[in-house]
Amino acid sequence: MKRILVLGAGLSATSLIDYLLKHSEIEDWQLRIGNRHTEKTREKIAGHPRGEAIKFDVQNQAQIDEEVKGCDIAVSFLPARFHALIAEACVKHGKHMVTASYVSKEMQALDKSAKDKGIVMLNELGVDPGIDHMSAMRVIDDIRDQGGKMLAFSSSTGGLIAPEYDNNPWHYKFTWNPRNVVLAGQATSCYLENNKYKYIPYHQLFTRTAKTEVLDFGKFEIYPNRDSLSYRKTYGLEDIPSIFRGTFRRPGYCKAWNVFVQLGLTDDTVIYEGDENTSYREFINSFLPYDPERSVEDKICSMLHLDPDGEIMEKFEWLGIFEDTPINMKNASPAEILQSILEEKLALGENDKDMIVMQHKFVYEQDGVKKGRKSSFAYIGKDQTQTAMAITVGIPAAIAVRLLAIGEIKLTGVHTPVIPELYNPILDELEKYDIQFIEEDMEV
Amino acid sequence: MKRILVLGAGLSATSLIDYLLKHSEIEDWQLRIGNRHTEKTREKIAGHPRGEAIKFDVQNQAQIDEEVKGCDIAVSFLPARFHALIAEACVKHGKHMVTASYVSKEMQALDKSAKDKGIVMLNELGVDPGIDHMSAMRVIDDIRDQGGKMLAFSSSTGGLIAPEYDNNPWHYKFTWNPRNVVLAGQATSCYLENNKYKYIPYHQLFTRTAKTEVLDFGKFEIYPNRDSLSYRKTYGLEDIPSIFRGTFRRPGYCKAWNVFVQLGLTDDTVIYEGDENTSYREFINSFLPYDPERSVEDKICSMLHLDPDGEIMEKFEWLGIFEDTPINMKNASPAEILQSILEEKLALGENDKDMIVMQHKFVYEQDGVKKGRKSSFAYIGKDQTQTAMAITVGIPAAIAVRLLAIGEIKLTGVHTPVIPELYNPILDELEKYDIQFIEEDMEV
């Protein structure tokens, strides 16, 4: 019998726990699921005899030690900053580990110790990072195996509202952590285009968009992600002339979001001086020049050259940002206040379903001919618990746990799924869950 | 005999040391001047029998202790981050202390201990902070003493090139730390206008300028400083409806500088991927959209709506940023590369003189009548050592040291010169150095 320890039982762990419980009888696993509160964990276990909910406190080093010592594989779905704590215990006690998060410096530093202990620490096994790596690397390796030379790689992902439930002028709802959406892109973005480095400061980000279509899911716009350049090393594309990573939104979103950025409403570095009674309108006015003769709407339009009757102003009016509604917040940053205003209108409705969209584009040279391929994927959530986000984050990690438990992964040290040994079996099994990329040739 | 310890003997300490040496015979002082290297200190002392240059290492706690213990007053003109180290030693050994820097949290935390020991720690005794506090508070207190109620306060300062040496299209030269000039304003600015809070994100800062004239020094433009709101507490203006602090530049500067900000050239958060051979032109191109059909100039003009033959483009051409000159830097941030490009052209020439300009505007109500005053000051440096910056930073601190040494300051604890007991004698003596504000009535 294998003992699997799952730490963290939040929304993103739902599908992971489901998968592991479903396989637990036939594979002879026992699951211990640790979370701050056991109530929600018990709901997720739903009386399954192979699952046990335990109260887990990540501040309790003795408990970490005890739990890790007693398991064969530890899965951390805790907030990413806690992975290193668990990883150290795994190295100490010689236990395998799985996470869906980016490899941190602390995690990478354990590579040698993990190898010495003969254990593996598998990371970046969610959707982004995770499915993006696996689906891209399968194509890149295939192109190289056939003697192709990569000329350009671009990859974009988005978490959006499913088309059937897309019923607001932003064509957007919060399908994951709203704070991350409000703060998205607050770092310089850089990418490479025909051997030219391109840097985009945050305040230009939402003006430098591209357009694309994905399968029959319609049109999307793409804004650049932070650091596309680092993917050259991750994917072994050190000499590639063009590399780009982006985020999908529906057309029109970026131009409107850019107004928030231009005004300074996404600023998380200062505390706004207003109080609970400050109105939305007054809050917005704080970011506009003083002029008692002109309306807030008038000032925004003239400052940012907007059409007063255009689509962008329509989006703001729909949000109600010009209303006298009180912000009901104190000692909050502009970003926190904006988030709270947006959550009123952009929250996922009770019956809404979310969607994950991903698309890679590959340009390469083979036998002197320039060729193109694209690989696309869209996945719609099942309900508000089994969201597309929860499924696409949890299932790849769960599959990796199964492969580890049945001894099909022979690696040691710190890894991400950019190698065939990991991406092939995981991608193959993901197809059973309709997580499948459609490959097409692309004109270049 | 009083023993005065001066730590730090950089450019800004020049006038301080001069002043203290000049008064040392008659007041019976002995000066010990500690710096990393003694050579420059010896030049400053120039054989004066009352001055002694010592090699001082701020990392050497034993030396700090020994030197502070042996003095009566310690003056720190070290980089601001080291003041707390000296301050702790002053408290330990019961010695007075003087700095020209903002009161840090660490410094403020010593207030009670300093009081218990019966010592005073005088801070913010330079030009900004320093002369700004003193000159503004004298007028504010005068208005209040006459029964006036403050309605609006604004204050701006600038370190610029003196008019006679203003011979470039930017009307600007680096008269102090160029790095600080390149990074200036990289935080949200906030101020209060008629009881409306106004927030300006960095990327809007140089578009939100005001204009003014100062004495017969001509026209200036003003961009907002970071946090004007904190001055309400500093100046006892808690209920004032309007408060603003700004920085002076010559007209036209801000619009052109804004182009650097918009492009992302002042970004100090990433390392630029180019190498020594990357040209200025290529560097600028990295911040513009990819388009091999269009020139760098063309792309800037269309992205930022600039007139190709206008003043802004003229300023850039004068700087040479479109040239093929190599940047000669590696592993540097865009801000560092920009600084290096600017230093080629905007450095202070051998015979140039700098200038400090300051202006306060006060609006108040007295006997039911709304009134206005302004108080203005401009000071031109004497040469490249006795710069306006060095004089206006060093002399107020030096005067404070003299007042302390002759027993005319009876305060204990941590202080800044916002109280009559400090600003009156210091401002009075500053007039001997032609550091004098011109007060005028102002129409409101």
CSV table of N, CA and C in Angstrom, one decimal, chain A residues 96-213:
chain,number,residue,atom,x,y,z
A,96,HIS,N,9.2,11.3,-2.3
A,96,HIS,CA,8.9,12.0,-3.5
A,96,HIS,C,7.9,13.1,-3.3
A,97,MET,N,8.0,14.1,-4.2
A,97,MET,CA,7.1,15.3,-4.0
A,97,MET,C,6.6,15.7,-5.4
A,98,VAL,N,5.3,16.3,-5.4
A,98,VAL,CA,4.7,16.8,-6.6
A,98,VAL,C,4.0,18.1,-6.2
A,99,THR,N,4.2,19.1,-7.1
A,99,THR,CA,3.5,20.4,-7.0
A,99,THR,C,3.1,20.8,-8.4
A,100,ALA,N,2.2,21.8,-8.5
A,100,ALA,CA,1.7,22.4,-9.7
A,100,ALA,C,2.4,23.7,-10.0
A,101,SER,N,3.3,24.1,-9.1
A,101,SER,CA,3.8,25.5,-9.2
A,101,SER,C,5.2,25.6,-9.8
A,102,TYR,N,5.5,26.8,-10.2
A,102,TYR,CA,6.9,27.1,-10.7
A,102,TYR,C,8.0,26.7,-9.8
A,103,VAL,N,9.1,26.2,-10.3
A,103,VAL,CA,10.2,25.8,-9.5
A,103,VAL,C,10.8,27.1,-8.9
A,104,SER,N,10.8,27.2,-7.6
A,104,SER,CA,11.4,28.4,-7.0
A,104,SER,C,12.9,28.1,-6.8
A,105,LYS,N,13.6,29.2,-6.5
A,105,LYS,CA,15.0,29.1,-6.3
A,105,LYS,C,15.3,28.1,-5.1
A,106,GLU,N,14.5,28.1,-4.1
A,106,GLU,CA,14.6,27.2,-3.0
A,106,GLU,C,14.4,25.8,-3.4
A,107,MET,N,13.4,25.5,-4.3
A,107,MET,CA,13.2,24.2,-4.8
A,107,MET,C,14.4,23.7,-5.6
A,108,GLN,N,14.8,24.6,-6.5
A,108,GLN,CA,15.9,24.2,-7.4
A,108,GLN,C,17.2,23.8,-6.6
A,109,ALA,N,17.3,24.6,-5.5
A,109,ALA,CA,18.5,24.3,-4.7
A,109,ALA,C,18.6,22.9,-4.1
A,110,LEU,N,17.4,22.3,-4.1
A,110,LEU,CA,17.3,20.9,-3.5
A,110,LEU,C,17.7,19.8,-4.5
A,111,ASP,N,17.9,20.2,-5.7
A,111,ASP,CA,18.1,19.2,-6.8
A,111,ASP,C,19.2,18.2,-6.4
A,112,LYS,N,20.3,18.6,-6.0
A,112,LYS,CA,21.4,17.7,-5.7
A,112,LYS,C,21.1,16.8,-4.5
A,113,SER,N,20.6,17.4,-3.4
A,113,SER,CA,20.2,16.6,-2.3
A,113,SER,C,19.1,15.5,-2.6
A,114,ALA,N,18.2,16.0,-3.5
A,114,ALA,CA,17.1,15.0,-3.9
A,114,ALA,C,17.7,13.9,-4.7
A,115,LYS,N,18.6,14.2,-5.6
A,115,LYS,CA,19.3,13.1,-6.3
A,115,LYS,C,20.1,12.2,-5.4
A,116,ASP,N,20.8,12.7,-4.5
A,116,ASP,CA,21.5,11.9,-3.5
A,116,ASP,C,20.6,11.0,-2.8
A,117,LYS,N,19.4,11.4,-2.5
A,117,LYS,CA,18.5,10.6,-1.7
A,117,LYS,C,17.7,9.7,-2.6
A,118,GLY,N,17.8,9.8,-3.9
A,118,GLY,CA,17.1,9.0,-4.9
A,118,GLY,C,15.6,9.3,-5.0
A,119,ILE,N,15.3,10.6,-4.7
A,119,ILE,CA,13.9,11.0,-4.8
A,119,ILE,C,13.7,12.0,-5.9
A,120,VAL,N,12.4,12.1,-6.4
A,120,VAL,CA,12.1,13.1,-7.4
A,120,VAL,C,11.2,14.1,-6.9
A,121,MET,N,11.4,15.4,-7.3
A,121,MET,CA,10.5,16.5,-7.0
A,121,MET,C,9.9,17.0,-8.3
A,122,LEU,N,8.7,16.6,-8.6
A,122,LEU,CA,8.0,17.0,-9.8
A,122,LEU,C,7.2,18.3,-9.6
A,123,ASN,N,7.5,19.3,-10.5
A,123,ASN,CA,6.9,20.6,-10.4
A,123,ASN,C,6.2,21.0,-11.7
A,124,GLU,N,5.5,22.2,-11.6
A,124,GLU,CA,4.9,22.8,-12.8
A,124,GLU,C,4.0,21.8,-13.5
A,125,LEU,N,3.2,21.1,-12.7
A,125,LEU,CA,2.3,20.1,-13.3
A,125,LEU,C,0.8,20.5,-13.2
A,126,GLY,N,0.6,21.8,-13.5
A,126,GLY,CA,-0.8,22.3,-13.5
A,126,GLY,C,-1.1,22.6,-15.0
A,127,VAL,N,-1.8,23.7,-15.2
A,127,VAL,CA,-2.1,24.1,-16.6
A,127,VAL,C,-1.1,25.0,-17.2
A,128,ASP,N,-0.8,26.1,-16.4
A,128,ASP,CA,0.2,27.1,-16.9
A,128,ASP,C,0.8,27.6,-15.6
A,129,PRO,N,1.9,27.0,-15.2
A,129,PRO,CA,2.7,26.0,-15.9
A,129,PRO,C,2.2,24.6,-15.8
A,130,GLY,N,2.4,23.9,-16.8
A,130,GLY,CA,2.1,22.4,-16.8
A,130,GLY,C,1.7,22.0,-18.2
A,131,ILE,N,0.4,22.0,-18.4
A,131,ILE,CA,-0.1,21.6,-19.7
A,131,ILE,C,0.6,22.4,-20.9
A,132,ASP,N,0.9,23.7,-20.6
A,132,ASP,CA,1.6,24.5,-21.6
A,132,ASP,C,2.9,23.9,-22.0
A,133,HIS,N,3.7,23.5,-21.0
A,133,HIS,CA,5.0,22.9,-21.2
A,133,HIS,C,4.9,21.6,-22.0
A,134,MET,N,4.0,20.8,-21.5
A,134,MET,CA,3.9,19.4,-22.1
A,134,MET,C,3.5,19.4,-23.5
A,135,SER,N,2.4,20.2,-23.8
A,135,SER,CA,1.9,20.3,-25.2
A,135,SER,C,2.8,20.9,-26.1
A,136,ALA,N,3.5,22.0,-25.6
A,136,ALA,CA,4.5,22.6,-26.5
A,136,ALA,C,5.7,21.8,-26.8
A,137,MET,N,6.2,21.1,-25.7
A,137,MET,CA,7.5,20.4,-25.9
A,137,MET,C,7.2,19.1,-26.8
A,138,ARG,N,6.0,18.5,-26.7
A,138,ARG,CA,5.8,17.4,-27.6
A,138,ARG,C,5.9,17.8,-29.0
A,139,VAL,N,5.4,19.0,-29.4
A,139,VAL,CA,5.5,19.4,-30.8
A,139,VAL,C,7.0,19.9,-31.1
A,140,ILE,N,7.6,20.6,-30.2
A,140,ILE,CA,9.0,21.1,-30.5
A,140,ILE,C,9.9,19.9,-30.7
A,141,ASP,N,9.8,18.9,-29.8
A,141,ASP,CA,10.6,17.7,-29.9
A,141,ASP,C,10.3,16.9,-31.2
A,142,ASP,N,9.1,16.9,-31.6
A,142,ASP,CA,8.7,16.2,-32.8
A,142,ASP,C,9.3,16.9,-34.0
A,143,ILE,N,9.2,18.3,-34.0
A,143,ILE,CA,9.8,19.1,-35.1
A,143,ILE,C,11.3,18.8,-35.2
A,144,ARG,N,12.0,18.8,-34.1
A,144,ARG,CA,13.4,18.6,-34.0
A,144,ARG,C,13.8,17.1,-34.5
A,145,ASP,N,13.0,16.2,-34.0
A,145,ASP,CA,13.2,14.8,-34.4
A,145,ASP,C,13.1,14.6,-35.9
A,146,GLN,N,12.3,15.4,-36.5
A,146,GLN,CA,12.2,15.3,-38.0
A,146,GLN,C,13.2,16.2,-38.7
A,147,GLY,N,14.2,16.7,-38.0
A,147,GLY,CA,15.2,17.6,-38.6
A,147,GLY,C,14.8,19.0,-38.8
A,148,GLY,N,13.7,19.4,-38.2
A,148,GLY,CA,13.3,20.8,-38.3
A,148,GLY,C,14.1,21.7,-37.4
A,149,LYS,N,14.2,23.0,-37.8
A,149,LYS,CA,14.9,24.0,-36.9
A,149,LYS,C,13.9,25.1,-36.5
A,150,MET,N,13.7,25.2,-35.2
A,150,MET,CA,12.7,26.2,-34.8
A,150,MET,C,13.1,27.6,-35.1
A,151,LEU,N,12.2,28.4,-35.7
A,151,LEU,CA,12.4,29.8,-36.0
A,151,LEU,C,11.6,30.7,-35.1
A,152,ALA,N,10.4,30.3,-34.7
A,152,ALA,CA,9.6,31.1,-33.9
A,152,ALA,C,8.6,30.3,-33.0
A,153,PHE,N,8.5,30.7,-31.8
A,153,PHE,CA,7.5,30.0,-30.9
A,153,PHE,C,6.7,31.0,-30.2
A,154,SER,N,5.4,30.9,-30.2
A,154,SER,CA,4.6,31.7,-29.4
A,154,SER,C,3.5,30.9,-28.7
A,155,SER,N,3.2,31.3,-27.5
A,155,SER,CA,2.2,30.5,-26.7
A,155,SER,C,1.4,31.4,-25.9
A,156,SER,N,0.1,31.2,-25.9
A,156,SER,CA,-0.8,32.0,-25.1
A,156,SER,C,-1.8,31.2,-24.4
A,157,THR,N,-2.2,31.6,-23.2
A,157,THR,CA,-3.2,30.9,-22.4
A,157,THR,C,-4.1,31.9,-21.8
A,158,GLY,N,-5.3,31.5,-21.6
A,158,GLY,CA,-6.3,32.4,-20.9
A,158,GLY,C,-7.3,31.6,-20.1
A,159,GLY,N,-7.7,32.2,-18.9
A,159,GLY,CA,-8.8,31.6,-18.1
A,159,GLY,C,-9.9,32.6,-18.3
A,160,LEU,N,-11.0,32.1,-19.0
A,160,LEU,CA,-12.1,33.0,-19.3
A,160,LEU,C,-13.4,32.4,-19.0
A,161,ILE,N,-14.5,33.2,-19.3
A,161,ILE,CA,-15.8,32.7,-19.1
A,161,ILE,C,-16.2,31.9,-20.4
A,162,ALA,N,-16.9,30.7,-20.2
A,162,ALA,CA,-17.2,29.9,-21.3
A,162,ALA,C,-18.2,30.7,-22.2
A,163,PRO,N,-18.2,30.5,-23.5
A,163,PRO,CA,-19.0,31.3,-24.5
A,163,PRO,C,-20.5,31.4,-24.1
A,164,GLU,N,-21.0,30.3,-23.7
A,164,GLU,CA,-22.5,30.2,-23.4
A,164,GLU,C,-22.9,31.2,-22.2
A,165,TYR,N,-21.9,31.5,-21.4
A,165,TYR,CA,-22.2,32.3,-20.2
A,165,TYR,C,-21.5,33.7,-20.3
A,166,ASP,N,-21.1,34.0,-21.5
A,166,ASP,CA,-20.4,35.3,-21.7
A,166,ASP,C,-21.5,36.3,-22.0
A,167,ASN,N,-21.9,37.0,-21.0
A,167,ASN,CA,-23.1,37.9,-21.1
A,167,ASN,C,-22.8,39.3,-20.6
A,168,ASN,N,-21.6,39.8,-20.6
A,168,ASN,CA,-21.3,41.2,-20.2
A,168,ASN,C,-20.4,41.8,-21.2
A,169,PRO,N,-20.4,43.2,-21.2
A,169,PRO,CA,-19.7,43.9,-22.3
A,169,PRO,C,-18.1,43.7,-22.2
A,170,TRP,N,-17.6,43.2,-21.1
A,170,TRP,CA,-16.2,43.0,-21.0
A,170,TRP,C,-15.9,41.6,-21.5
A,171,HIS,N,-16.9,40.7,-21.7
A,171,HIS,CA,-16.6,39.3,-22.1
A,171,HIS,C,-15.6,38.7,-21.2
A,172,TYR,N,-15.8,39.0,-19.9
A,172,TYR,CA,-14.8,38.5,-18.9
A,172,TYR,C,-15.5,38.3,-17.6
A,173,LYS,N,-15.1,37.2,-16.9
A,173,LYS,CA,-15.5,37.1,-15.5
A,173,LYS,C,-14.3,36.5,-14.7
A,174,PHE,N,-14.3,36.8,-13.4
A,174,PHE,CA,-13.2,36.3,-12.6
A,174,PHE,C,-13.3,34.8,-12.4
A,175,THR,N,-12.5,34.0,-13.2
A,175,THR,CA,-12.6,32.5,-13.1
A,175,THR,C,-11.5,32.0,-12.2
A,176,TRP,N,-10.6,32.9,-11.7
A,176,TRP,CA,-9.6,32.6,-10.7
A,176,TRP,C,-9.4,33.8,-9.8
A,177,ASN,N,-8.3,33.7,-9.0
A,177,ASN,CA,-8.0,34.8,-8.0
A,177,ASN,C,-8.1,36.2,-8.6
A,178,PRO,N,-9.2,37.0,-8.3
A,178,PRO,CA,-9.4,38.3,-8.8
A,178,PRO,C,-8.2,39.3,-8.6
A,179,ARG,N,-7.5,39.1,-7.4
A,179,ARG,CA,-6.4,40.0,-7.1
A,179,ARG,C,-5.3,39.8,-8.2
A,180,ASN,N,-5.0,38.5,-8.6
A,180,ASN,CA,-4.0,38.3,-9.6
A,180,ASN,C,-4.4,38.9,-10.9
A,181,VAL,N,-5.7,39.0,-11.2
A,181,VAL,CA,-6.2,39.5,-12.5
A,181,VAL,C,-6.0,41.1,-12.5
A,182,VAL,N,-6.3,41.7,-11.3
A,182,VAL,CA,-6.1,43.1,-11.2
A,182,VAL,C,-4.7,43.5,-11.3
A,183,LEU,N,-3.8,42.7,-10.7
A,183,LEU,CA,-2.4,43.1,-10.7
A,183,LEU,C,-1.6,42.5,-11.9
A,184,ALA,N,-2.3,41.8,-12.8
A,184,ALA,CA,-1.6,41.1,-13.9
A,184,ALA,C,-0.8,42.0,-14.7
A,185,GLY,N,0.4,41.5,-15.0
A,185,GLY,CA,1.3,42.3,-15.9
A,185,GLY,C,2.1,43.4,-15.3
A,186,GLN,N,2.1,43.5,-14.0
A,186,GLN,CA,2.8,44.6,-13.3
A,186,GLN,C,4.3,44.4,-13.2
A,187,ALA,N,4.9,44.1,-14.3
A,187,ALA,CA,6.3,44.0,-14.4
A,187,ALA,C,6.6,44.2,-15.9
A,188,THR,N,7.8,44.6,-16.2
A,188,THR,CA,8.2,44.8,-17.6
A,188,THR,C,8.1,43.5,-18.3
A,189,SER,N,7.5,43.5,-19.5
A,189,SER,CA,7.4,42.3,-20.3
A,189,SER,C,8.6,42.3,-21.4
A,190,CYS,N,9.1,41.2,-21.6
A,190,CYS,CA,10.1,41.1,-22.7
A,190,CYS,C,10.0,39.9,-23.5
A,191,TYR,N,10.2,40.0,-24.8
A,191,TYR,CA,10.2,38.9,-25.7
A,191,TYR,C,11.2,39.2,-26.9
A,192,LEU,N,11.2,38.2,-27.8
A,192,LEU,CA,12.2,38.3,-28.9
A,192,LEU,C,11.5,38.2,-30.2
A,193,GLU,N,11.7,39.1,-31.1
A,193,GLU,CA,11.0,39.0,-32.4
A,193,GLU,C,12.1,39.2,-33.5
A,194,ASN,N,12.3,38.2,-34.3
A,194,ASN,CA,13.3,38.2,-35.3
A,194,ASN,C,14.7,38.8,-34.8
A,195,ASN,N,15.1,38.2,-33.7
A,195,ASN,CA,16.3,38.5,-33.0
A,195,ASN,C,16.4,39.9,-32.5
A,196,LYS,N,15.3,40.6,-32.4
A,196,LYS,CA,15.2,41.9,-31.7
A,196,LYS,C,14.6,41.7,-30.4
A,197,TYR,N,15.2,42.2,-29.3
A,197,TYR,CA,14.6,42.2,-28.0
A,197,TYR,C,13.6,43.3,-27.9
A,198,LYS,N,12.5,42.9,-27.3
A,198,LYS,CA,11.4,43.9,-27.2
A,198,LYS,C,11.0,44.0,-25.7
A,199,TYR,N,11.0,45.2,-25.2
A,199,TYR,CA,10.6,45.4,-23.8
A,199,TYR,C,9.4,46.3,-23.7
A,200,ILE,N,8.4,45.9,-22.9
A,200,ILE,CA,7.2,46.7,-22.8
A,200,ILE,C,6.9,47.0,-21.3
A,201,PRO,N,6.9,48.3,-21.0
A,201,PRO,CA,6.6,48.6,-19.6
A,201,PRO,C,5.1,48.4,-19.4
A,202,TYR,N,4.8,48.2,-18.1
A,202,TYR,CA,3.4,47.8,-17.7
A,202,TYR,C,2.4,48.8,-18.3
A,203,HIS,N,2.7,50.1,-18.3
A,203,HIS,CA,1.7,51.1,-18.7
A,203,HIS,C,1.5,51.1,-20.3
A,204,GLN,N,2.3,50.3,-21.0
A,204,GLN,CA,2.1,50.1,-22.4
A,204,GLN,C,1.5,48.7,-22.7
A,205,LEU,N,1.5,47.9,-21.7
A,205,LEU,CA,1.2,46.4,-22.0
A,205,LEU,C,-0.1,46.2,-22.7
A,206,PHE,N,-1.2,46.9,-22.3
A,206,PHE,CA,-2.5,46.6,-22.8
A,206,PHE,C,-2.8,47.4,-24.1
A,207,THR,N,-1.8,48.1,-24.6
A,207,THR,CA,-1.9,48.7,-25.9
A,207,THR,C,-1.1,47.9,-27.0
A,208,ARG,N,-0.3,46.9,-26.5
A,208,ARG,CA,0.5,46.2,-27.5
A,208,ARG,C,0.0,44.8,-27.6
A,209,THR,N,-1.2,44.7,-28.2
A,209,THR,CA,-1.9,43.4,-28.2
A,209,THR,C,-1.9,42.8,-29.7
A,210,ALA,N,-2.0,41.5,-29.7
A,210,ALA,CA,-2.2,40.8,-31.0
A,210,ALA,C,-3.5,40.2,-31.1
A,211,LYS,N,-3.9,39.7,-32.2
A,211,LYS,CA,-5.2,39.1,-32.4
A,211,LYS,C,-5.1,37.6,-32.9
A,212,THR,N,-6.0,36.8,-32.5
A,212,THR,CA,-5.9,35.4,-33.0
A,212,THR,C,-7.3,34.8,-32.9
A,213,GLU,N,-7.5,33.6,-33.6
A,213,GLU,CA,-8.7,32.8,-33.4
A,213,GLU,C,-8.3,31.5,-32.8
